[in-house]
């Protein structure tokens, strides 16, 4: 694979058609006395770039890429590694039933859902985001996944989360957002199948609001309602009912869950809830077609929360880049019957998305400097691949929006780029993660010949026949032997800024896998798997 992205800077052709020259010359001669020739010349240049170039957009091949297909099949299995509850036909043989009594203290069934990372906690905020990402991927690229027999697995993993989220919302203004005590959980090193510690549940409500987690859960359920609309209409309607209630709860009782529940600050501290409100309203607009949700995001709250003109980095905590791209979709394909005020807001979202895309392109004048020498987009030393993969997913998605709408050019500070340039960036990031990097290691467990053997993961690191409990299980954390159970599909945190990586079980900064990392990886691979010649409808 290439060590760096090719310079695909779009260049204007120097060969005009004969009739085009004749047209320009004749009209210029007729108007030269009036001084209008200069204006007409620029008009023709603009016309040529808009119309002549449309027929020459370089498009990706439509054949399935076998390597990406293989990697996708591996990445999808991590959700099976993380499942809580009573497992049925689980593909990961070393996993068993666990957490089956979660929620019983409140007469709720919170047994399902996913363990967050290498621990045995269920954190509702990142779990809901994982569900939203899975929904988005299925909606955009489910037909790709179907071609390689991964769609049903994705739908099953999504429903495993949404079943939990529905049960975690027993009344309009109550949402359970955590199962387990993180301090107790992190004081143990044990398999989830043998947990004996108390697993308290934590809620947000009108007294202790949690706008960002309620809004993210609304986004998850609204987007999932679209996924299941043609599969199980009754379930889809139930998802949408909960999504609407949760959005109303989030918006009416505004307050950060980090303030209401200070204990979450050490684990999933929120930087603010404005992005989640916009994210939820955007998904509810797609799910319902109700224009009030679009007005909410574009007119009523855009100026306050959207950060127009200032791109940020997509992650479990910051949904704004996702909002910019998701509402760009409306600008590309569904803005013809939208009022002017809302359309103006959509244009601002799209303009900000374009600025973000320009930051991704390495030879753009506005390219971000946040990269390793090996070419990986690198934003944070903690779990850096989250940002790399999230950015790559958005770039391949935006490139497809350009392809599907026959938009030939992305303008970056005076230079022109094609949608293939964005796709090339996404491919480079994917290939780096899969082994084309200075360490020659795959960061996806189970893919390739060399991948992390000591990931920071309790269930993976403890032999199935071990009867160690909470405290004595730490000997497996400190063991020098590779993990006995392969956590297939785990996408670890990733390398340092100098492209180095330490495969150590105690190195949670680099070597812990998360469900949202897996969702980003699944999204990126699904987008790159093949190419669709036309847009897929959400409805």
CSV table of N, CA and C in Angstrom, one decimal, residues 62 127 159 224 257 263 276 339 349 363 383-384 436:
chain,number,residue,atom,x,y,z
A,62,UNK,N,-16.9,-0.6,-8.4
A,62,UNK,CA,-18.0,-1.1,-7.7
A,62,UNK,C,-17.8,-2.6,-7.2
A,127,UNK,N,-22.7,4.1,25.2
A,127,UNK,CA,-23.4,2.9,24.6
A,127,UNK,C,-24.5,3.4,23.6
A,159,UNK,N,-30.0,-4.0,17.9
A,159,UNK,CA,-31.2,-4.3,18.7
A,159,UNK,C,-30.8,-4.7,20.2
A,224,UNK,N,-32.4,4.3,15.0
A,224,UNK,CA,-32.7,2.8,15.0
A,224,UNK,C,-34.2,2.6,14.5
A,257,UNK,N,-25.4,16.0,32.7
A,257,UNK,CA,-25.4,14.8,33.6
A,257,UNK,C,-24.1,14.8,34.4
A,263,UNK,N,-19.9,11.6,39.7
A,263,UNK,CA,-19.1,10.4,39.6
A,263,UNK,C,-18.8,10.0,38.2
A,276,UNK,N,-25.5,17.4,21.5
A,276,UNK,CA,-26.5,16.2,21.5
A,276,UNK,C,-27.9,16.7,21.2
A,339,UNK,N,-38.2,25.8,3.7
A,339,UNK,CA,-38.2,27.3,3.7
A,339,UNK,C,-36.8,27.9,3.8
A,349,UNK,N,-24.4,24.6,7.9
A,349,UNK,CA,-23.9,23.2,8.3
A,349,UNK,C,-23.0,22.6,7.2
A,363,UNK,N,-2.9,17.6,1.6
A,363,UNK,CA,-2.2,18.6,0.8
A,363,UNK,C,-3.0,19.9,0.6
A,383,UNK,N,-6.7,7.0,23.3
A,383,UNK,CA,-7.6,6.4,22.3
A,383,UNK,C,-7.6,7.2,21.0
A,384,UNK,N,-6.4,7.4,20.4
A,384,UNK,CA,-6.3,8.3,19.2
A,384,UNK,C,-7.0,7.7,18.0
A,436,UNK,N,-0.7,-1.0,7.5
A,436,UNK,CA,0.2,-0.3,6.6
A,436,UNK,C,0.7,0.9,7.4
